[in-house]
PDB file of C-alpha atoms and ligand atoms in Angstrom:
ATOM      1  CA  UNK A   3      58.971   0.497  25.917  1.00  0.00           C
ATOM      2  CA  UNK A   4      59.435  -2.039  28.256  1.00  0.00           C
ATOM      3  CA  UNK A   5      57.237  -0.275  30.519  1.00  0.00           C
ATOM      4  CA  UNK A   6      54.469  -0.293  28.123  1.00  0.00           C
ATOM      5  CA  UNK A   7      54.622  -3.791  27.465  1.00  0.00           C
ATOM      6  CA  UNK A   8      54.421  -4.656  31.169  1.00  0.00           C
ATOM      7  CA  UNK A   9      51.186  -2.467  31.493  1.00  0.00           C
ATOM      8  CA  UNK A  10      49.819  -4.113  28.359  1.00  0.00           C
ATOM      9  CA  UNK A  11      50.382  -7.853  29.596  1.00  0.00           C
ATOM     10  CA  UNK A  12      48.845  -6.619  33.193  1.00  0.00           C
ATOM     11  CA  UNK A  13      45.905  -5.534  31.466  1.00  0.00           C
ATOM     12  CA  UNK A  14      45.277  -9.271  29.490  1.00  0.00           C
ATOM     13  CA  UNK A  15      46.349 -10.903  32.476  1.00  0.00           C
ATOM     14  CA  UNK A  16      43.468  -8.669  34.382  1.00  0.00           C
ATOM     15  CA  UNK A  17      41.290  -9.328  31.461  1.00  0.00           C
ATOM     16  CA  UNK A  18      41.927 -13.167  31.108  1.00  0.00           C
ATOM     17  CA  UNK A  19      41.004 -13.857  35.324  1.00  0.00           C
ATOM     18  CA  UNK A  20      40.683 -17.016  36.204  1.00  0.00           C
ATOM     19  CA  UNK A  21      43.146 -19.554  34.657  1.00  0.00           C
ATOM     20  CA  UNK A  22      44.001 -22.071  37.151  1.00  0.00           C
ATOM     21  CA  UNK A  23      43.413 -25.440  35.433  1.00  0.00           C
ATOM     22  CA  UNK A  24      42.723 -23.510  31.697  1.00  0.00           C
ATOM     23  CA  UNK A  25      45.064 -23.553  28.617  1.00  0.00           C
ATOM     24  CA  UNK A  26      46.243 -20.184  27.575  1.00  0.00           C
ATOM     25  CA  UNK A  27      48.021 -19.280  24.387  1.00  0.00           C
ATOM     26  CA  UNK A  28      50.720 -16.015  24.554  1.00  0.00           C
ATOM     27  CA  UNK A  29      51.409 -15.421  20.788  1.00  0.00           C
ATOM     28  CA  UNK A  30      54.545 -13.418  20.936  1.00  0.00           C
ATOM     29  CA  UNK A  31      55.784 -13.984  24.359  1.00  0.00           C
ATOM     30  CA  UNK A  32      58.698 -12.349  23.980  1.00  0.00           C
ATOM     31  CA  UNK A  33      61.345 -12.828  27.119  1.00  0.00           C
ATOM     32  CA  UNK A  34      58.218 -15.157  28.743  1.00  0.00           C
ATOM     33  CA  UNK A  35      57.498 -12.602  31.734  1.00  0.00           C
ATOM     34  CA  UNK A  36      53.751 -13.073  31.035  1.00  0.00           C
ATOM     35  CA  UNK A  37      54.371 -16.901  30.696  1.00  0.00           C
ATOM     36  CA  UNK A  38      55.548 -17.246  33.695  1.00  0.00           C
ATOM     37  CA  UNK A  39      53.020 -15.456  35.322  1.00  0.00           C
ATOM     38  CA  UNK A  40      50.041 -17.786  33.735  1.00  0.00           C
ATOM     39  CA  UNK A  41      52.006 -20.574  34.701  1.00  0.00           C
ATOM     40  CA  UNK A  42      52.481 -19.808  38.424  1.00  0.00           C
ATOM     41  CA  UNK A  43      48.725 -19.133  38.208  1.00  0.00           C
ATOM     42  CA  UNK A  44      47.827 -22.778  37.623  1.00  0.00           C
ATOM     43  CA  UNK A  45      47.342 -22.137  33.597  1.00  0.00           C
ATOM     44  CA  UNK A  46      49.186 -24.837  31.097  1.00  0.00           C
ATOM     45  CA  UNK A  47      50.583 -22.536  28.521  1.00  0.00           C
ATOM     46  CA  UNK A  48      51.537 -22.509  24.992  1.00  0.00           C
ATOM     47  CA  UNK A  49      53.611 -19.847  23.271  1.00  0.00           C
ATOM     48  CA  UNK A  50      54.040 -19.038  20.019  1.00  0.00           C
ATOM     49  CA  UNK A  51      57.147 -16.644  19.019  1.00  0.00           C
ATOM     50  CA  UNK A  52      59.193 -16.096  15.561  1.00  0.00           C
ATOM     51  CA  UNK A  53      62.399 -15.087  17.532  1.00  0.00           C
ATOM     52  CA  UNK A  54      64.886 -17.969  18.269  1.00  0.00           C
ATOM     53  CA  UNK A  55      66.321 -15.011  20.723  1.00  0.00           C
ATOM     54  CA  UNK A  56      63.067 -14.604  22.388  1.00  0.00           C
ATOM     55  CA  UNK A  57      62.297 -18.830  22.179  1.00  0.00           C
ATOM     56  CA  UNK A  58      65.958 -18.893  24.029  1.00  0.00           C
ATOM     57  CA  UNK A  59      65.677 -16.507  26.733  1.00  0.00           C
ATOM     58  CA  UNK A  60      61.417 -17.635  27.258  1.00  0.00           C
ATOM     59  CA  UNK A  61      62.635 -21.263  27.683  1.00  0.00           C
ATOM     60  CA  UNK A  62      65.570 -20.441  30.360  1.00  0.00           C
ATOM     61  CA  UNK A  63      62.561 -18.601  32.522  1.00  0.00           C
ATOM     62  CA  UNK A  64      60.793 -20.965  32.082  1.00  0.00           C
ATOM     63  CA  UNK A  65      62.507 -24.171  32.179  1.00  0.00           C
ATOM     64  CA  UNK A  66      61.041 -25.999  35.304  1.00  0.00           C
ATOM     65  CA  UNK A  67      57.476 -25.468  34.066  1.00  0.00           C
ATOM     66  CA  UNK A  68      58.322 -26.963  30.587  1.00  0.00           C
ATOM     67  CA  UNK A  69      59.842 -29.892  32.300  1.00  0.00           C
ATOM     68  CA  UNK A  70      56.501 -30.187  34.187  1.00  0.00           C
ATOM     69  CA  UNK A  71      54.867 -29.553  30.664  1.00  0.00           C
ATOM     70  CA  UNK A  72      53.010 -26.782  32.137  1.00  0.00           C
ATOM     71  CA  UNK A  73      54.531 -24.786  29.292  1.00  0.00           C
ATOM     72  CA  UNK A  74      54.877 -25.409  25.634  1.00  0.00           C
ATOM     73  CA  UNK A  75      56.812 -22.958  23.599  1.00  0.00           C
ATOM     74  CA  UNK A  76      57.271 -22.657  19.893  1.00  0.00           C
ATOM     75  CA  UNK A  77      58.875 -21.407  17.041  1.00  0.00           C
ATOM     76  CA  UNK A  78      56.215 -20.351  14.226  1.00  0.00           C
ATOM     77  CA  UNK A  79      56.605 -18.912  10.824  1.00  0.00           C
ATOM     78  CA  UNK A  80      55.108 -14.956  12.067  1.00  0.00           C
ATOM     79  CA  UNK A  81      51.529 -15.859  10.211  1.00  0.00           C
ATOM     80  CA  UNK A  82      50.146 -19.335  11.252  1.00  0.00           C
ATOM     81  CA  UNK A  83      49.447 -20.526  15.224  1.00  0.00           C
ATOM     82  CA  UNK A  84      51.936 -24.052  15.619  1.00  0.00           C
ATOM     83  CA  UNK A  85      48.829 -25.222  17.997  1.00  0.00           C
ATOM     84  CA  UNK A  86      46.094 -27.595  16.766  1.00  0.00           C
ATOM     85  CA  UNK A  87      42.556 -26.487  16.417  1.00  0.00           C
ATOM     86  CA  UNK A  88      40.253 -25.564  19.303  1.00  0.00           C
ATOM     87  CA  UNK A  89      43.760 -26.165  21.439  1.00  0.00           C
ATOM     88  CA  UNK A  90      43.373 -23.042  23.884  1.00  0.00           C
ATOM     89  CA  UNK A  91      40.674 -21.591  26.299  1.00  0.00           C
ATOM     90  CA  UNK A  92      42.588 -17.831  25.946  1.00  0.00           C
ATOM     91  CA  UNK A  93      44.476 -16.175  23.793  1.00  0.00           C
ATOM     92  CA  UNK A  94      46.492 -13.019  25.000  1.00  0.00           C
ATOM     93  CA  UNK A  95      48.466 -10.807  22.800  1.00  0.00           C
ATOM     94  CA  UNK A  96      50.775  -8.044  23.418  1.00  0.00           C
ATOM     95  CA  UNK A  97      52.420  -5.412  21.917  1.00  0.00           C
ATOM     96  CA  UNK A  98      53.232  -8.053  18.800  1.00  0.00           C
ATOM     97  CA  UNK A  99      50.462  -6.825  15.739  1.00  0.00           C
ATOM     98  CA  UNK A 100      52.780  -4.182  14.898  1.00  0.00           C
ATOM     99  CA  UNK A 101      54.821  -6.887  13.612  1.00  0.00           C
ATOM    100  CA  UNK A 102      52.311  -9.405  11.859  1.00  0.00           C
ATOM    101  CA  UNK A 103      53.298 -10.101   8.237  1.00  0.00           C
ATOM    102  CA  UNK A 104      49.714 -10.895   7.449  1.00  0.00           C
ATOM    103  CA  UNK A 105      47.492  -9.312  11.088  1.00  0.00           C
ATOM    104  CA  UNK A 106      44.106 -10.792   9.340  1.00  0.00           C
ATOM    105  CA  UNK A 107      45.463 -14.395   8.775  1.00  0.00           C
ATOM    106  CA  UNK A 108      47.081 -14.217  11.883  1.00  0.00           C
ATOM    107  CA  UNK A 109      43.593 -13.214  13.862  1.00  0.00           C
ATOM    108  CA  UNK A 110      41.889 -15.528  11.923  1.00  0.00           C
ATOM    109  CA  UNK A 111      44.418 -18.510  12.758  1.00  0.00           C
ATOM    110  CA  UNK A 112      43.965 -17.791  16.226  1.00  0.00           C
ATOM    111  CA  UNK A 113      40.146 -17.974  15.900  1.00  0.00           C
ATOM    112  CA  UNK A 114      41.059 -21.866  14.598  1.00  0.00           C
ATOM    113  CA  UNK A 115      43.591 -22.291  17.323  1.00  0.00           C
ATOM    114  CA  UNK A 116      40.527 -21.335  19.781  1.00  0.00           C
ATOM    115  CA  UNK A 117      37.797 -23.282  21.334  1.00  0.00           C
ATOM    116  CA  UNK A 118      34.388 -22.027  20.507  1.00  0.00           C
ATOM    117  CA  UNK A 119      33.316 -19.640  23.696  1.00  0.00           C
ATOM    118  CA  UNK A 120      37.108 -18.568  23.984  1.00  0.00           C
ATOM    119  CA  UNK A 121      38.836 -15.308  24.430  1.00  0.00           C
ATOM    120  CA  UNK A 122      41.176 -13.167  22.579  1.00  0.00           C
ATOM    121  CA  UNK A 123      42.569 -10.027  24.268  1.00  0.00           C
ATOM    122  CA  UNK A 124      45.090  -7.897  22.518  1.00  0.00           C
ATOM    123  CA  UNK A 125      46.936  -5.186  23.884  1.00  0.00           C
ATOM    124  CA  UNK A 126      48.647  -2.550  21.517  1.00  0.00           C
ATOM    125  CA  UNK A 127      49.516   1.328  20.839  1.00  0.00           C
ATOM    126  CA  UNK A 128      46.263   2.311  19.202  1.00  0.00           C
ATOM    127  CA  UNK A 129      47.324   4.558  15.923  1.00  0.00           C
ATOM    128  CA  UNK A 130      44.090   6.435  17.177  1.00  0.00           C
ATOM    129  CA  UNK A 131      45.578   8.324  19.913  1.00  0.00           C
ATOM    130  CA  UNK A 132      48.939   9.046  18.145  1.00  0.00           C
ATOM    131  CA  UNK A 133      51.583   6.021  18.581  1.00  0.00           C
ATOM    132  CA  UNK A 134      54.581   6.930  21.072  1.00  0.00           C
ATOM    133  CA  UNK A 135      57.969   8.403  19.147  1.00  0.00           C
ATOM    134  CA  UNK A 136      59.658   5.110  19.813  1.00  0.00           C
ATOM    135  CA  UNK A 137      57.151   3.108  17.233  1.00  0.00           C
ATOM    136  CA  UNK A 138      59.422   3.817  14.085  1.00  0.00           C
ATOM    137  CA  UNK A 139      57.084   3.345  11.459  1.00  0.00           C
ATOM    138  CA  UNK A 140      59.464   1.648   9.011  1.00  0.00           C
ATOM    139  CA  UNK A 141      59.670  -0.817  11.874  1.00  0.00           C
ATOM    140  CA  UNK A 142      55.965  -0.858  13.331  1.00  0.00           C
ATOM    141  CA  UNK A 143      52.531  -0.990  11.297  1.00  0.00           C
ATOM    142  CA  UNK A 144      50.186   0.771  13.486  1.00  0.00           C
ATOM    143  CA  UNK A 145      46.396   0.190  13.103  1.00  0.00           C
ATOM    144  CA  UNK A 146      42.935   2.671  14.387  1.00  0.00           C
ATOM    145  CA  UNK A 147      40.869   0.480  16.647  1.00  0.00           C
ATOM    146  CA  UNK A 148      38.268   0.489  13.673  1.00  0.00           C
ATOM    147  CA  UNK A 149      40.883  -1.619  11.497  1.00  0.00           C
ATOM    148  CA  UNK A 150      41.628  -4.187  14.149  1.00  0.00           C
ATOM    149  CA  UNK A 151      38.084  -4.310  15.096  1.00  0.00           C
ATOM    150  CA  UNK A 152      36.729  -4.969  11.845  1.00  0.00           C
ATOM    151  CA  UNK A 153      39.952  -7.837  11.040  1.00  0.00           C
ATOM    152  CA  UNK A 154      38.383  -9.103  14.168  1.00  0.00           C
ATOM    153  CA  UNK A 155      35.101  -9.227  12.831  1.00  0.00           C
ATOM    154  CA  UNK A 156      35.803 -10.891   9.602  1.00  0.00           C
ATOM    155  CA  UNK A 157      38.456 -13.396  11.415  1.00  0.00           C
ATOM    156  CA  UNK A 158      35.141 -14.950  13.062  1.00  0.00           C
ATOM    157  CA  UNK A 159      35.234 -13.239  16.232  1.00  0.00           C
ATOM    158  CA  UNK A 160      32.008 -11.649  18.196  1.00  0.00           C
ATOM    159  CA  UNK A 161      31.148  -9.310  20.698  1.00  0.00           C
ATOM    160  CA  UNK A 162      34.191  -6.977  20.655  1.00  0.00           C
ATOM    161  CA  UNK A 163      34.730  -5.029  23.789  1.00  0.00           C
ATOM    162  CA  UNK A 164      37.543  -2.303  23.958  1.00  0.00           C
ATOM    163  CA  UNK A 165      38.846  -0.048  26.684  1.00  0.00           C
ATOM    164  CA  UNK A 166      42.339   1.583  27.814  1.00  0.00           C
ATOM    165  CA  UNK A 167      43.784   0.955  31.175  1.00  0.00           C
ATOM    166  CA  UNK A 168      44.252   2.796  34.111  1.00  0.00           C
ATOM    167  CA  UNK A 169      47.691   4.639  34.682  1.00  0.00           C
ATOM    168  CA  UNK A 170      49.075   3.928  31.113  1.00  0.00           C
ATOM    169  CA  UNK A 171      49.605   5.957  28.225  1.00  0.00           C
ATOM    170  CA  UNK A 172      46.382   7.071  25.968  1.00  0.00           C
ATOM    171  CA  UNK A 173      47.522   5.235  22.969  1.00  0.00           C
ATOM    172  CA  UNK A 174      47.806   1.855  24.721  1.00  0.00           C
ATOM    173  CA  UNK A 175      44.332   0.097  24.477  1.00  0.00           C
ATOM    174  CA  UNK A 176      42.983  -3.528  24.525  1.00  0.00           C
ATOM    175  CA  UNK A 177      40.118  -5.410  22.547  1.00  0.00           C
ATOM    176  CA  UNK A 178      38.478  -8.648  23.990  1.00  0.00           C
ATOM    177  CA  UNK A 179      36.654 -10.677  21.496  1.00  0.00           C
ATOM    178  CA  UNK A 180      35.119 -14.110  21.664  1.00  0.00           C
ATOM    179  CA  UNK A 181      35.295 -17.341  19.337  1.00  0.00           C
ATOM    180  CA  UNK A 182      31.462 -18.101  18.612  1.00  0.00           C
ATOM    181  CA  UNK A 183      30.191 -20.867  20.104  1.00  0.00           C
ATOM    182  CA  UNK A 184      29.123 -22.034  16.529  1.00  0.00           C
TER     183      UNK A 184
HETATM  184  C1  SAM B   2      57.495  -5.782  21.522  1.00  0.00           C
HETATM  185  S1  SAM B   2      57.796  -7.483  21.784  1.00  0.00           S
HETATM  186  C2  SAM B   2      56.558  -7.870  23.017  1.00  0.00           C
HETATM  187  C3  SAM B   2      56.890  -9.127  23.751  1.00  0.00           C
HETATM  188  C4  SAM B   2      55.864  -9.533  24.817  1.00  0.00           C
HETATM  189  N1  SAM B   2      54.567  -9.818  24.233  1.00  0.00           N
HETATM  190  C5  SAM B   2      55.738  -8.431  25.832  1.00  0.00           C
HETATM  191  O1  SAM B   2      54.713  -7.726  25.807  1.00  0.00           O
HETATM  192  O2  SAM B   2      56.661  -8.245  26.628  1.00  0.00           O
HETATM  193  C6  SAM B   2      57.100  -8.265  20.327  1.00  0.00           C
HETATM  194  C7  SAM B   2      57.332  -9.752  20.282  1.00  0.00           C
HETATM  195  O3  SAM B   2      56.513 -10.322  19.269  1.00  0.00           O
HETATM  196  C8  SAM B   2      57.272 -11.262  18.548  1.00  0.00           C
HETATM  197  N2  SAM B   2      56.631 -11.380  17.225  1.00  0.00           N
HETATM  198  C9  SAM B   2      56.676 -10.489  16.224  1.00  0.00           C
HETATM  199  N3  SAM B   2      55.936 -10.917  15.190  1.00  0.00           N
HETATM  200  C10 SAM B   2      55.399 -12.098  15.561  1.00  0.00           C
HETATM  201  C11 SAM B   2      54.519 -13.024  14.918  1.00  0.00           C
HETATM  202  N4  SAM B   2      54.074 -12.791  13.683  1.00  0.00           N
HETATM  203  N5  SAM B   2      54.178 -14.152  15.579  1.00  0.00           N
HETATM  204  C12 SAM B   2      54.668 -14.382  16.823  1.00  0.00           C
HETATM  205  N6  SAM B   2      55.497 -13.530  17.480  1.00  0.00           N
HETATM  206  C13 SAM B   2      55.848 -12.404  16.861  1.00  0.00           C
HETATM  207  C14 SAM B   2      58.668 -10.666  18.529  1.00  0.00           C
HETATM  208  O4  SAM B   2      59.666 -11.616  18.222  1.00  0.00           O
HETATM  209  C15 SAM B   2      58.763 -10.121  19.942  1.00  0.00           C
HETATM  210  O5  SAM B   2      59.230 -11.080  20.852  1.00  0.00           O
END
């Protein structure tokens, strides 16, 4: 698992490019691996986690950047973004839908939490190409790219671009999808 989650965060991080001088959101950073890596590219980062375990070991990784206040993490209640409105240029996302209470509030929170011409990417186990044995599904919701694609949709977001990524496992895919510019 752990090696799936590192090839889904490569994959945003890929996806997301440039950040030096941007703000990018990581909702569900888990241990902060990808935090830190946006950080020591120049990004100011916000986080957004409901494990006080997770918020714990993110903020030891990361501590010198949040006393820079390059990095701003949070404890949030698993549905809503603790960011203000249009507060991020990115959003990344990985491996955390199976575990969204509410995944269409939650997408369409983050379009809020976006600036208008933002980006979402989202990295997951696609229930399309059958989800690895590990994803208990009393434990993990799995969704077909057509469901998140169309929660997408309705959240606000436009053109929706999806893909897989080279050397991992069928099932893991990514979307990209933009906040409209209005
Ligand atoms: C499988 S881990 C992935 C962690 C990290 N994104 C990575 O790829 O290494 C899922 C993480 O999402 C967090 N999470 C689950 N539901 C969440 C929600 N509704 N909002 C924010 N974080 C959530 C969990 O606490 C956990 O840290």
């Amino acid at each position: 698992m752990v090696k799936d989650t590192a090839l889904g965060n490569d994959r945003n991080l890929e996806l997301v490019g440039h950040v030096d001088g941007q703000t990018v959101l990581d909702l569900g950073f888990g241990q902060g691996r990808t935090v830190e890596i946006l950080a020591e590219r120049g990004a100011k980062v916000l986080g957004s986690e409901v494990s006080r375990t997770m918020l714990m070991q993110a903020t030891r990784r990361n501590r010198k950047a949040i006393a820079n206040n390059m990095v701003d993490l949070r404890l949030s209640d698993g549905v809503t973004i603790p960011f203000d409105t249009n507060s991020t240029d990115a959003i990344v996302t990985a491996h955390t839908i199976y575990f969204w209470p509410d995944p269409q509030a939650t997408l369409t929170d983050m379009c809020r939490v976006l600036r208008p011409g933002g980006y979402l990417t989202l990295a997951f186990n696609c229930a399309d190409e059958g989800v690895p044995d590990w994803m208990d599904p009393s434990v993990f919701s799995s969704y077909t790219m057509f469901e998140v694609i169309k929660m997408l949709e309705v959240a606000g977001f436009v053109d929706v671009e999806a893909g897989g990524a080279k050397d991992a496992p069928p099932a893991m895919r990514w979307v990209r999808a933009k906040n409209p510019l209005v």
